[in-house]
Every structure is written in structure tokens, then in C-alpha cells.
């Protein structure tokens, strides 16, 4: 028995394990149910009583040594495994999460608003479900004007004097602003508008506009022209020219349509500007005295200008998108084109 004990002490000293499994095998070999030390313990019961003291101490020491040695092997195998053979390659680049980006219509709307904010305009908003008064009547639309009819307007409720409808333009926000804000007024009104149109490359039943309104004493058509010129140059580049063509809107007198010089061919004529060198971008004019009066503003003392533009139209011109429907189909191939287009 003495030799057996010495032998195991020696073996324990030389014991090696590189994995957890090997350390566990060593534990079983020495301390398991049928382990070598366990067998010696059993043998101990049968030895002569006078030897019990000596061997008892030795066996206890052996068991303790074996336990701590195996514990040592287990923890060093663990540390080695963590250090030398990691399961994952920690130097591998991580997976990129797909990031969303702003919609081109939002980008352009924000650009338009930012340009006018620089000129000192505030932002005003109004409801998308409006009444006939704010969309038509207060804007000097005669009672039987075709724009009020079913083919253009989505009505929410009819049958009374002031039906509810989806606004067909953001000019309604002009009226709300004149009703509620002190003079002078300088606002831009971005928003979504609705028209009962057949959907095509050039028309949609939902689109976005930005309306502008400036009312003060002595505002003239020259102020309007200058504001639009500055806007056009900020939006389309410093060489941009504008021209104004006489037009008609019930809420402005005189009224004009604004064209900018084509930013593709620079006036030479191309298929975007259909060979004319000019692109139409907005309607505008001097606020009709009837419109001022309807909102309680004295047209003898105050005058003002207004303008309104389609956001999708400006975006189409900026990025040469030839089909309006792209803006509403949420096709990722189209939308991701604008992921980096946040600068003017
Ligand atoms: N409201 C017009 C439209 O929907 C756009 C417009 C034209 C707005 C002339 C104006 C303006 O303020 O003066 O087509």
C-alpha cells in the first residue's frame, strides 16, 4: 500500500490535461467510484489497526492533493481554451444593419423650407381635412368654379353649405394664417394635398405642395420676383434665371407662372425642357384684395404676394425622375438612390 500511495503522488505531480475532458478523465481515474484512490480507501478498512494512523494520514493527504491538482488542471484548461482556440473570429467585421434614409420628397420639402427660413419666413401648417370655406370660398373661387366639382375634389361630407373635403392645395393654410396671425405675415406652408385625378406618370391623387405668403405694407410685384429669383438660385444653382408668364388664379391678381432656366441643358434645349430651355416650377401672384378682405385685412393699407409649388415636381426636375409614381411606390431600388442626397 505504501508503494501504491507513493506511486500515485508521483503520477499526480506529472499529471497533465490540456482540455476539460482530460481533466475530468483524470478525476475519474483517481477519485471516481472505481478510481485508484477510492480503491486504496477501501483497502484501508482492512489493514492492521496499528498501521491505520500512519496510512490514514497519508491517504487523506493523497486525496487532498489529488482534488486540488485536478481543480488546478480544470481551471488552466479552461483559461487555455479561452485564449488559444476561440470559437469565433473576433477580428471579423460586424454585420452592418441596413439603415433607412429620408424619402426624396421629404428631402426636397425640407430644402425648400430651409431656403425660405433663411429669408426670415416661418412655417405654418393646417389640416388635411378642410372645409370648402378655407380651400375655395375665402380664396375668391366663384361659387360654380370647376375646381369645386366632384372630379377634382375628394369630399368627406356634402349636402350642407360648408362641406368637408380633402384639401386640393395648401393655399388653405394662407387663409388660416391670415385669420390667426398678426401682420406682417411671412410664412411657408408645406403639406400634403389630394385631387381626384387618374394616376399617371404626370399626375397623382396625392402629392405635396409648399405655399408661400408675404403680407405687409408696400409689398410689390418686384418683391415677389426677387424672392422667387433668390429661391430658384438657392435651389437650382447660382446661374439659374427665371421668367414669369401671365396666368390666372382666383386668389391672386395679377397672377403668373414661373419658369426656371433648364438646369440640364442650361437653356440650349433638351428633352427634359422639351427643347424650350425652360422648366415650369410654380404659380404665384399678388394676393387678390378680395382674399385679404375675406380674412379681415385692409387691402388699402396692406398688400402681399403668394406662391405655390409642387414638391414632387421640384424633385423631378432636380433629379430628372420622369415618372411621378416612383415617389409613392416605396420601391427600395428607387428610394436608396437618395440615401446620400441630403445636401442642397
Ligand atoms: N394653389 C395653386 C395650385 O394648387 C398654386 C398657387 C398658385 C398658389 C398661385 C399660390 C399662387 O399661392 O399665388 O395649383
mmCIF file of C-alpha atoms and ligand atoms in Angstrom:
data_model
loop_
_atom_site.group_PDB
_atom_site.id
_atom_site.type_symbol
_atom_site.label_atom_id
_atom_site.label_comp_id
_atom_site.label_asym_id
_atom_site.label_seq_id
_atom_site.Cartn_x
_atom_site.Cartn_y
_atom_site.Cartn_z
ATOM 1 C CA UNK A 1 0.000 0.000 0.000
ATOM 2 C CA UNK A 2 2.859 2.282 0.790
ATOM 3 C CA UNK A 3 4.262 1.941 -2.715
ATOM 4 C CA UNK A 4 0.865 2.422 -4.245
ATOM 5 C CA UNK A 5 0.461 5.720 -2.360
ATOM 6 C CA UNK A 6 3.919 6.938 -3.376
ATOM 7 C CA UNK A 7 3.240 5.969 -6.952
ATOM 8 C CA UNK A 8 0.024 7.968 -7.089
ATOM 9 C CA UNK A 9 1.695 11.016 -5.535
ATOM 10 C CA UNK A 10 4.249 10.870 -8.325
ATOM 11 C CA UNK A 11 1.650 10.448 -11.022
ATOM 12 C CA UNK A 12 -0.341 13.365 -9.689
ATOM 13 C CA UNK A 13 2.706 15.562 -9.899
ATOM 14 C CA UNK A 14 3.275 14.675 -13.533
ATOM 15 C CA UNK A 15 -0.377 14.792 -14.457
ATOM 16 C CA UNK A 16 -1.244 16.949 -17.485
ATOM 17 C CA UNK A 17 -4.511 17.938 -19.093
ATOM 18 C CA UNK A 18 -4.994 20.336 -21.997
ATOM 19 C CA UNK A 19 -8.774 20.097 -22.132
ATOM 20 C CA UNK A 20 -11.601 19.950 -19.663
ATOM 21 C CA UNK A 21 -12.307 16.465 -20.859
ATOM 22 C CA UNK A 22 -8.819 15.243 -19.992
ATOM 23 C CA UNK A 23 -9.016 16.834 -16.528
ATOM 24 C CA UNK A 24 -12.351 15.106 -15.928
ATOM 25 C CA UNK A 25 -10.889 11.785 -17.070
ATOM 26 C CA UNK A 26 -8.085 12.200 -14.529
ATOM 27 C CA UNK A 27 -10.645 12.864 -11.780
ATOM 28 C CA UNK A 28 -12.497 9.682 -12.660
ATOM 29 C CA UNK A 29 -9.267 7.720 -12.792
ATOM 30 C CA UNK A 30 -8.187 8.724 -9.288
ATOM 31 C CA UNK A 31 -11.309 9.749 -7.413
ATOM 32 C CA UNK A 32 -14.193 8.164 -9.306
ATOM 33 C CA UNK A 33 -16.224 5.252 -7.874
ATOM 34 C CA UNK A 34 -13.717 2.827 -9.246
ATOM 35 C CA UNK A 35 -10.800 5.249 -9.002
ATOM 36 C CA UNK A 36 -7.350 4.341 -7.762
ATOM 37 C CA UNK A 37 -7.542 6.459 -4.595
ATOM 38 C CA UNK A 38 -11.070 5.247 -3.898
ATOM 39 C CA UNK A 39 -9.775 1.679 -4.114
ATOM 40 C CA UNK A 40 -6.999 2.461 -1.639
ATOM 41 C CA UNK A 41 -9.542 3.944 0.759
ATOM 42 C CA UNK A 42 -11.416 0.676 0.665
ATOM 43 C CA UNK A 43 -8.308 -1.309 1.179
ATOM 44 C CA UNK A 44 -7.533 0.904 4.204
ATOM 45 C CA UNK A 45 -10.505 -0.542 6.078
ATOM 46 C CA UNK A 46 -8.834 -3.973 6.129
ATOM 47 C CA UNK A 47 -5.343 -3.071 7.273
ATOM 48 C CA UNK A 48 -3.913 -3.788 10.744
ATOM 49 C CA UNK A 49 -5.101 -1.310 13.384
ATOM 50 C CA UNK A 50 -1.556 -0.238 14.322
ATOM 51 C CA UNK A 51 -0.981 0.935 10.747
ATOM 52 C CA UNK A 52 -4.242 2.840 10.484
ATOM 53 C CA UNK A 53 -2.914 6.109 11.906
ATOM 54 C CA UNK A 54 0.041 6.363 9.548
ATOM 55 C CA UNK A 55 -1.820 5.278 6.443
ATOM 56 C CA UNK A 56 -4.917 7.253 7.325
ATOM 57 C CA UNK A 57 -2.935 10.480 7.335
ATOM 58 C CA UNK A 58 -1.141 9.599 4.124
ATOM 59 C CA UNK A 59 -4.360 8.671 2.352
ATOM 60 C CA UNK A 60 -6.062 11.880 3.420
ATOM 61 C CA UNK A 61 -3.149 13.894 2.166
ATOM 62 C CA UNK A 62 -3.224 11.980 -1.104
ATOM 63 C CA UNK A 63 -6.904 12.649 -1.573
ATOM 64 C CA UNK A 64 -6.483 16.375 -0.874
ATOM 65 C CA UNK A 65 -3.547 16.628 -3.262
ATOM 66 C CA UNK A 66 -5.490 14.832 -5.960
ATOM 67 C CA UNK A 67 -8.501 17.130 -5.518
ATOM 68 C CA UNK A 68 -6.518 20.330 -5.687
ATOM 69 C CA UNK A 69 -4.345 19.085 -8.571
ATOM 70 C CA UNK A 70 -7.390 18.212 -10.658
ATOM 71 C CA UNK A 71 -9.034 21.527 -9.801
ATOM 72 C CA UNK A 72 -5.868 23.246 -10.965
ATOM 73 C CA UNK A 73 -5.855 21.302 -14.234
ATOM 74 C CA UNK A 74 -9.508 22.112 -14.857
ATOM 75 C CA UNK A 75 -9.100 25.838 -14.443
ATOM 76 C CA UNK A 76 -5.920 26.048 -16.516
ATOM 77 C CA UNK A 77 -7.547 24.011 -19.294
ATOM 78 C CA UNK A 78 -10.435 26.495 -19.245
ATOM 79 C CA UNK A 79 -8.130 29.516 -19.443
ATOM 80 C CA UNK A 80 -6.117 27.950 -22.255
ATOM 81 C CA UNK A 81 -9.218 27.123 -24.241
ATOM 82 C CA UNK A 82 -10.449 30.704 -23.968
ATOM 83 C CA UNK A 83 -7.100 32.090 -25.061
ATOM 84 C CA UNK A 84 -5.787 29.842 -27.763
ATOM 85 C CA UNK A 85 -8.725 28.355 -29.607
ATOM 86 C CA UNK A 86 -11.626 30.887 -29.621
ATOM 87 C CA UNK A 87 -14.703 29.609 -31.403
ATOM 88 C CA UNK A 88 -15.339 32.947 -33.119
ATOM 89 C CA UNK A 89 -13.030 35.178 -35.134
ATOM 90 C CA UNK A 90 -13.179 38.392 -33.172
ATOM 91 C CA UNK A 91 -11.406 40.320 -35.934
ATOM 92 C CA UNK A 92 -14.170 39.675 -38.437
ATOM 93 C CA UNK A 93 -16.018 42.867 -39.489
ATOM 94 C CA UNK A 94 -19.508 43.089 -37.959
ATOM 95 C CA UNK A 95 -22.734 42.776 -39.908
ATOM 96 C CA UNK A 96 -23.976 46.199 -40.989
ATOM 97 C CA UNK A 97 -27.615 46.870 -40.159
ATOM 98 C CA UNK A 98 -29.431 48.317 -43.172
ATOM 99 C CA UNK A 99 -30.102 51.954 -42.328
ATOM 100 C CA UNK A 100 -33.120 53.772 -43.704
ATOM 101 C CA UNK A 101 -32.806 57.135 -45.392
ATOM 102 C CA UNK A 102 -35.098 60.073 -45.930
ATOM 103 C CA UNK A 103 -37.650 59.981 -48.706
ATOM 104 C CA UNK A 104 -36.764 62.219 -51.695
ATOM 105 C CA UNK A 105 -39.993 64.176 -51.221
ATOM 106 C CA UNK A 106 -39.062 64.865 -47.582
ATOM 107 C CA UNK A 107 -35.559 65.910 -48.612
ATOM 108 C CA UNK A 108 -36.812 68.437 -51.173
ATOM 109 C CA UNK A 109 -39.607 69.744 -48.941
ATOM 110 C CA UNK A 110 -37.033 70.369 -46.212
ATOM 111 C CA UNK A 111 -34.698 72.096 -48.677
ATOM 112 C CA UNK A 112 -37.485 74.427 -49.829
ATOM 113 C CA UNK A 113 -38.464 75.234 -46.244
ATOM 114 C CA UNK A 114 -34.829 75.792 -45.199
ATOM 115 C CA UNK A 115 -34.259 78.259 -48.053
ATOM 116 C CA UNK A 116 -37.270 80.361 -47.062
ATOM 117 C CA UNK A 117 -36.395 80.127 -43.362
ATOM 118 C CA UNK A 118 -33.082 81.774 -44.254
ATOM 119 C CA UNK A 119 -35.086 84.648 -45.768
ATOM 120 C CA UNK A 120 -36.981 85.021 -42.483
ATOM 121 C CA UNK A 121 -40.135 83.001 -43.246
ATOM 122 C CA UNK A 122 -41.897 81.000 -40.530
ATOM 123 C CA UNK A 123 -43.507 77.599 -41.126
ATOM 124 C CA UNK A 124 -47.285 77.271 -40.849
ATOM 125 C CA UNK A 125 -49.391 74.145 -41.123
ATOM 126 C CA UNK A 126 -53.079 73.403 -41.428
ATOM 127 C CA UNK A 127 -55.466 70.424 -41.532
ATOM 128 C CA UNK A 128 -55.577 67.999 -44.465
ATOM 129 C CA UNK A 129 -59.333 67.577 -43.977
ATOM 130 C CA UNK A 130 -60.507 71.120 -44.624
ATOM 131 C CA UNK A 131 -63.754 72.888 -45.309
ATOM 132 C CA UNK A 132 -64.951 74.487 -48.521
ATOM 133 C CA UNK A 133 -64.565 77.946 -46.999
ATOM 134 C CA UNK A 134 -60.776 77.701 -46.433
ATOM 135 C CA UNK A 135 -59.988 75.801 -49.636
ATOM 136 C CA UNK A 136 -62.240 77.767 -52.028
ATOM 137 C CA UNK A 137 -64.553 80.460 -50.769
ATOM 138 C CA UNK A 138 -62.095 82.637 -48.819
ATOM 139 C CA UNK A 139 -59.692 82.285 -51.755
ATOM 140 C CA UNK A 140 -62.120 84.004 -54.100
ATOM 141 C CA UNK A 141 -63.275 80.933 -56.010
ATOM 142 C CA UNK A 142 -66.627 81.830 -57.591
ATOM 143 C CA UNK A 143 -69.493 79.574 -56.369
ATOM 144 C CA UNK A 144 -69.566 77.469 -59.537
ATOM 145 C CA UNK A 145 -65.830 77.257 -60.152
ATOM 146 C CA UNK A 146 -64.951 73.905 -61.775
ATOM 147 C CA UNK A 147 -62.273 73.121 -59.154
ATOM 148 C CA UNK A 148 -65.015 72.606 -56.553
ATOM 149 C CA UNK A 149 -66.610 69.846 -58.554
ATOM 150 C CA UNK A 150 -66.503 66.177 -57.766
ATOM 151 C CA UNK A 151 -63.938 65.334 -60.437
ATOM 152 C CA UNK A 152 -61.224 67.343 -58.681
ATOM 153 C CA UNK A 153 -62.109 67.276 -55.031
ATOM 154 C CA UNK A 154 -62.483 64.366 -52.638
ATOM 155 C CA UNK A 155 -65.450 65.333 -50.489
ATOM 156 C CA UNK A 156 -65.698 63.985 -46.953
ATOM 157 C CA UNK A 157 -69.198 65.268 -46.324
ATOM 158 C CA UNK A 158 -71.580 67.066 -48.659
ATOM 159 C CA UNK A 159 -75.095 68.350 -48.510
ATOM 160 C CA UNK A 160 -74.503 71.463 -46.432
ATOM 161 C CA UNK A 161 -73.182 74.939 -47.087
ATOM 162 C CA UNK A 162 -69.598 74.350 -45.987
ATOM 163 C CA UNK A 163 -68.759 70.733 -46.902
ATOM 164 C CA UNK A 164 -65.691 68.978 -45.522
ATOM 165 C CA UNK A 165 -63.144 67.858 -48.103
ATOM 166 C CA UNK A 166 -59.526 66.802 -48.547
ATOM 167 C CA UNK A 167 -57.653 69.989 -49.346
ATOM 168 C CA UNK A 168 -56.732 70.283 -53.021
ATOM 169 C CA UNK A 169 -53.950 72.797 -52.341
ATOM 170 C CA UNK A 170 -52.041 74.254 -49.383
ATOM 171 C CA UNK A 171 -53.388 77.745 -50.187
ATOM 172 C CA UNK A 172 -55.950 76.973 -47.476
ATOM 173 C CA UNK A 173 -53.166 77.458 -44.924
ATOM 174 C CA UNK A 174 -52.752 81.043 -46.230
ATOM 175 C CA UNK A 175 -56.307 81.724 -45.135
ATOM 176 C CA UNK A 176 -55.838 80.134 -41.705
ATOM 177 C CA UNK A 177 -52.638 82.112 -41.186
ATOM 178 C CA UNK A 178 -54.261 85.429 -42.168
ATOM 179 C CA UNK A 179 -57.140 84.670 -39.796
ATOM 180 C CA UNK A 180 -54.931 83.901 -36.823
ATOM 181 C CA UNK A 181 -51.618 85.737 -37.048
ATOM 182 C CA UNK A 182 -50.732 89.392 -36.608
ATOM 183 C CA UNK A 183 -49.312 91.365 -39.526
ATOM 184 C CA UNK A 184 -46.802 91.414 -41.120
ATOM 185 C CA UNK A 185 -47.015 87.769 -42.220
ATOM 186 C CA UNK A 186 -44.198 85.832 -43.806
ATOM 187 C CA UNK A 187 -44.811 82.059 -43.907
ATOM 188 C CA UNK A 188 -44.220 78.923 -45.922
ATOM 189 C CA UNK A 189 -46.789 76.151 -45.626
ATOM 190 C CA UNK A 190 -45.604 72.668 -46.582
ATOM 191 C CA UNK A 191 -48.192 69.907 -46.759
ATOM 192 C CA UNK A 192 -49.930 67.026 -48.468
ATOM 193 C CA UNK A 193 -52.764 67.684 -50.902
ATOM 194 C CA UNK A 194 -55.333 65.479 -52.629
ATOM 195 C CA UNK A 195 -57.006 65.563 -56.031
ATOM 196 C CA UNK A 196 -59.332 63.171 -57.732
ATOM 197 C CA UNK A 197 -57.033 62.528 -60.691
ATOM 198 C CA UNK A 198 -56.315 59.437 -62.754
ATOM 199 C CA UNK A 199 -52.858 58.233 -61.694
ATOM 200 C CA UNK A 200 -50.240 58.560 -64.428
ATOM 201 C CA UNK A 201 -46.572 59.476 -64.877
ATOM 202 C CA UNK A 202 -47.523 63.151 -64.595
ATOM 203 C CA UNK A 203 -50.438 63.170 -62.140
ATOM 204 C CA UNK A 204 -51.265 61.548 -58.804
ATOM 205 C CA UNK A 205 -54.161 61.754 -56.392
ATOM 206 C CA UNK A 206 -51.795 62.556 -53.506
ATOM 207 C CA UNK A 207 -48.892 64.988 -53.742
ATOM 208 C CA UNK A 208 -47.142 67.699 -51.747
ATOM 209 C CA UNK A 209 -47.015 71.457 -52.051
ATOM 210 C CA UNK A 210 -45.252 74.335 -50.387
ATOM 211 C CA UNK A 211 -47.264 77.534 -50.279
ATOM 212 C CA UNK A 212 -45.691 80.900 -49.511
ATOM 213 C CA UNK A 213 -47.319 84.098 -48.275
ATOM 214 C CA UNK A 214 -45.912 87.528 -47.517
ATOM 215 C CA UNK A 215 -48.170 90.378 -46.394
ATOM 216 C CA UNK A 216 -47.012 93.794 -45.231
ATOM 217 C CA UNK A 217 -47.349 97.442 -46.197
ATOM 218 C CA UNK A 218 -45.984 98.311 -49.655
ATOM 219 C CA UNK A 219 -45.249 94.762 -50.837
ATOM 220 C CA UNK A 220 -44.908 94.877 -54.635
ATOM 221 C CA UNK A 221 -44.580 92.508 -57.576
ATOM 222 C CA UNK A 222 -40.848 93.410 -57.647
ATOM 223 C CA UNK A 223 -40.514 91.906 -54.136
ATOM 224 C CA UNK A 224 -42.231 88.738 -55.373
ATOM 225 C CA UNK A 225 -39.922 88.474 -58.350
ATOM 226 C CA UNK A 226 -36.819 88.951 -56.211
ATOM 227 C CA UNK A 227 -37.930 86.370 -53.620
ATOM 228 C CA UNK A 228 -38.564 83.787 -56.348
ATOM 229 C CA UNK A 229 -35.257 84.547 -58.095
ATOM 230 C CA UNK A 230 -33.314 84.087 -54.836
ATOM 231 C CA UNK A 231 -35.177 80.860 -54.119
ATOM 232 C CA UNK A 232 -34.547 79.492 -57.633
ATOM 233 C CA UNK A 233 -30.815 80.223 -57.410
ATOM 234 C CA UNK A 234 -30.535 78.538 -53.991
ATOM 235 C CA UNK A 235 -32.489 75.526 -55.232
ATOM 236 C CA UNK A 236 -31.135 75.006 -58.746
ATOM 237 C CA UNK A 237 -27.761 76.777 -58.680
ATOM 238 C CA UNK A 238 -26.391 80.361 -58.839
ATOM 239 C CA UNK A 239 -26.616 80.661 -62.654
ATOM 240 C CA UNK A 240 -30.352 79.953 -62.705
ATOM 241 C CA UNK A 241 -32.588 82.534 -64.437
ATOM 242 C CA UNK A 242 -36.334 82.861 -64.032
ATOM 243 C CA UNK A 243 -39.105 84.110 -66.271
ATOM 244 C CA UNK A 244 -42.712 84.894 -65.441
ATOM 245 C CA UNK A 245 -45.648 84.250 -67.748
ATOM 246 C CA UNK A 246 -49.043 85.866 -67.140
ATOM 247 C CA UNK A 247 -51.571 83.379 -65.771
ATOM 248 C CA UNK A 248 -54.796 83.201 -63.786
ATOM 249 C CA UNK A 249 -55.594 82.097 -60.232
ATOM 250 C CA UNK A 250 -58.743 83.238 -58.423
ATOM 251 C CA UNK A 251 -56.734 84.250 -55.332
ATOM 252 C CA UNK A 252 -54.043 86.407 -56.977
ATOM 253 C CA UNK A 253 -54.164 89.447 -59.263
ATOM 254 C CA UNK A 254 -52.023 89.734 -61.278
ATOM 255 C CA UNK A 255 -51.012 86.053 -61.438
ATOM 256 C CA UNK A 256 -48.021 84.415 -63.064
ATOM 257 C CA UNK A 257 -46.475 81.064 -63.794
ATOM 258 C CA UNK A 258 -42.740 80.872 -63.006
ATOM 259 C CA UNK A 259 -40.219 79.030 -65.174
ATOM 260 C CA UNK A 260 -36.555 78.436 -64.334
ATOM 261 C CA UNK A 261 -33.828 78.040 -66.940
ATOM 262 C CA UNK A 262 -33.286 74.324 -67.567
ATOM 263 C CA UNK A 263 -30.559 73.095 -65.246
ATOM 264 C CA UNK A 264 -29.767 70.180 -67.566
ATOM 265 C CA UNK A 265 -29.035 71.944 -70.857
ATOM 266 C CA UNK A 266 -28.611 75.455 -69.403
ATOM 267 C CA UNK A 267 -31.099 76.960 -71.794
ATOM 268 C CA UNK A 268 -29.965 75.246 -75.005
ATOM 269 C CA UNK A 269 -32.957 72.914 -75.172
ATOM 270 C CA UNK A 270 -33.110 69.217 -74.233
ATOM 271 C CA UNK A 271 -35.754 66.521 -73.778
ATOM 272 C CA UNK A 272 -36.326 67.429 -70.111
ATOM 273 C CA UNK A 273 -37.324 71.001 -71.022
ATOM 274 C CA UNK A 274 -38.815 69.764 -74.331
ATOM 275 C CA UNK A 275 -36.446 71.940 -76.288
ATOM 276 C CA UNK A 276 -37.641 75.204 -74.747
ATOM 277 C CA UNK A 277 -34.765 75.791 -72.296
ATOM 278 C CA UNK A 278 -37.320 76.495 -69.519
ATOM 279 C CA UNK A 279 -38.997 74.428 -66.787
ATOM 280 C CA UNK A 280 -42.217 75.420 -65.041
ATOM 281 C CA UNK A 281 -41.862 75.362 -61.240
ATOM 282 C CA UNK A 282 -44.691 77.296 -59.592
ATOM 283 C CA UNK A 283 -47.673 79.629 -59.682
ATOM 284 C CA UNK A 284 -47.642 82.980 -57.933
ATOM 285 C CA UNK A 285 -49.123 86.464 -57.832
ATOM 286 C CA UNK A 286 -50.193 89.442 -55.753
ATOM 287 C CA UNK A 287 -52.819 88.425 -53.186
ATOM 288 C CA UNK A 288 -56.243 89.445 -54.524
ATOM 289 C CA UNK A 289 -57.844 92.271 -52.445
ATOM 290 C CA UNK A 290 -60.929 90.052 -52.040
ATOM 291 C CA UNK A 291 -58.782 87.417 -50.313
ATOM 292 C CA UNK A 292 -57.312 89.994 -47.918
ATOM 293 C CA UNK A 293 -60.802 91.340 -47.180
ATOM 294 C CA UNK A 294 -62.233 87.868 -46.523
ATOM 295 C CA UNK A 295 -59.705 87.420 -43.709
ATOM 296 C CA UNK A 296 -60.220 90.903 -42.267
ATOM 297 C CA UNK A 297 -57.099 92.564 -43.706
ATOM 298 C CA UNK A 298 -57.470 96.090 -45.138
ATOM 299 C CA UNK A 299 -56.377 95.932 -48.799
ATOM 300 C CA UNK A 300 -55.968 99.743 -48.854
ATOM 301 C CA UNK A 301 -53.233 99.506 -46.251
ATOM 302 C CA UNK A 302 -51.684 96.103 -46.879
ATOM 303 C CA UNK A 303 -50.622 94.158 -49.906
ATOM 304 C CA UNK A 304 -48.865 90.839 -50.335
ATOM 305 C CA UNK A 305 -47.708 88.091 -52.615
ATOM 306 C CA UNK A 306 -48.254 84.350 -52.608
ATOM 307 C CA UNK A 307 -46.764 81.421 -54.422
ATOM 308 C CA UNK A 308 -47.319 77.692 -54.532
ATOM 309 C CA UNK A 309 -45.169 74.866 -55.851
ATOM 310 C CA UNK A 310 -45.370 71.087 -56.113
ATOM 311 C CA UNK A 311 -42.655 69.299 -54.128
ATOM 312 C CA UNK A 312 -42.641 66.224 -56.394
ATOM 313 C CA UNK A 313 -42.323 68.483 -59.430
ATOM 314 C CA UNK A 314 -39.235 70.218 -57.983
ATOM 315 C CA UNK A 315 -37.771 66.823 -57.019
ATOM 316 C CA UNK A 316 -38.396 65.505 -60.551
ATOM 317 C CA UNK A 317 -36.547 68.448 -62.031
ATOM 318 C CA UNK A 318 -33.695 68.229 -59.563
ATOM 319 C CA UNK A 319 -33.101 64.512 -60.089
ATOM 320 C CA UNK A 320 -34.593 64.013 -63.560
ATOM 321 C CA UNK A 321 -37.144 61.490 -62.377
ATOM 322 C CA UNK A 322 -39.600 61.143 -65.233
ATOM 323 C CA UNK A 323 -42.433 59.287 -63.532
ATOM 324 C CA UNK A 324 -44.310 60.717 -60.539
ATOM 325 C CA UNK A 325 -45.485 57.259 -59.471
ATOM 326 C CA UNK A 326 -41.972 56.330 -58.294
ATOM 327 C CA UNK A 327 -42.448 58.645 -55.319
ATOM 328 C CA UNK A 328 -45.353 56.613 -53.960
ATOM 329 C CA UNK A 329 -44.423 53.018 -54.696
ATOM 330 C CA UNK A 330 -41.779 52.615 -51.973
ATOM 331 C CA UNK A 331 -39.507 50.609 -54.234
ATOM 332 C CA UNK A 332 -36.244 50.269 -52.301
ATOM 333 C CA UNK A 333 -34.204 50.390 -55.525
ATOM 334 C CA UNK A 334 -35.572 53.873 -56.175
ATOM 335 C CA UNK A 335 -35.521 55.135 -52.580
ATOM 336 C CA UNK A 336 -31.964 54.024 -51.856
ATOM 337 C CA UNK A 337 -30.757 56.249 -54.727
ATOM 338 C CA UNK A 338 -31.376 59.193 -52.402
ATOM 339 C CA UNK A 339 -29.574 57.814 -49.335
ATOM 340 C CA UNK A 340 -26.817 60.404 -49.658
ATOM 341 C CA UNK A 341 -28.814 63.225 -51.222
ATOM 342 C CA UNK A 342 -29.473 65.242 -48.080
ATOM 343 C CA UNK A 343 -27.476 68.313 -49.151
ATOM 344 C CA UNK A 344 -28.853 71.078 -51.374
HETATM 345 N N1 LIG B 1 -52.797 76.739 -55.244
HETATM 346 C C1 LIG B 1 -52.239 76.632 -56.566
HETATM 347 C C2 LIG B 1 -52.377 75.195 -57.033
HETATM 348 O O1 LIG B 1 -52.730 74.361 -56.306
HETATM 349 C C3 LIG B 1 -50.805 77.039 -56.580
HETATM 350 C C4 LIG B 1 -50.667 78.522 -56.375
HETATM 351 C C5 LIG B 1 -50.676 79.350 -57.436
HETATM 352 C C6 LIG B 1 -50.533 79.021 -55.099
HETATM 353 C C7 LIG B 1 -50.531 80.741 -57.263
HETATM 354 C C8 LIG B 1 -50.403 80.380 -54.902
HETATM 355 C C9 LIG B 1 -50.397 81.247 -56.005
HETATM 356 O O2 LIG B 1 -50.279 80.936 -53.698
HETATM 357 O O3 LIG B 1 -50.260 82.563 -55.792
HETATM 358 O O4 LIG B 1 -52.088 74.911 -58.145
#
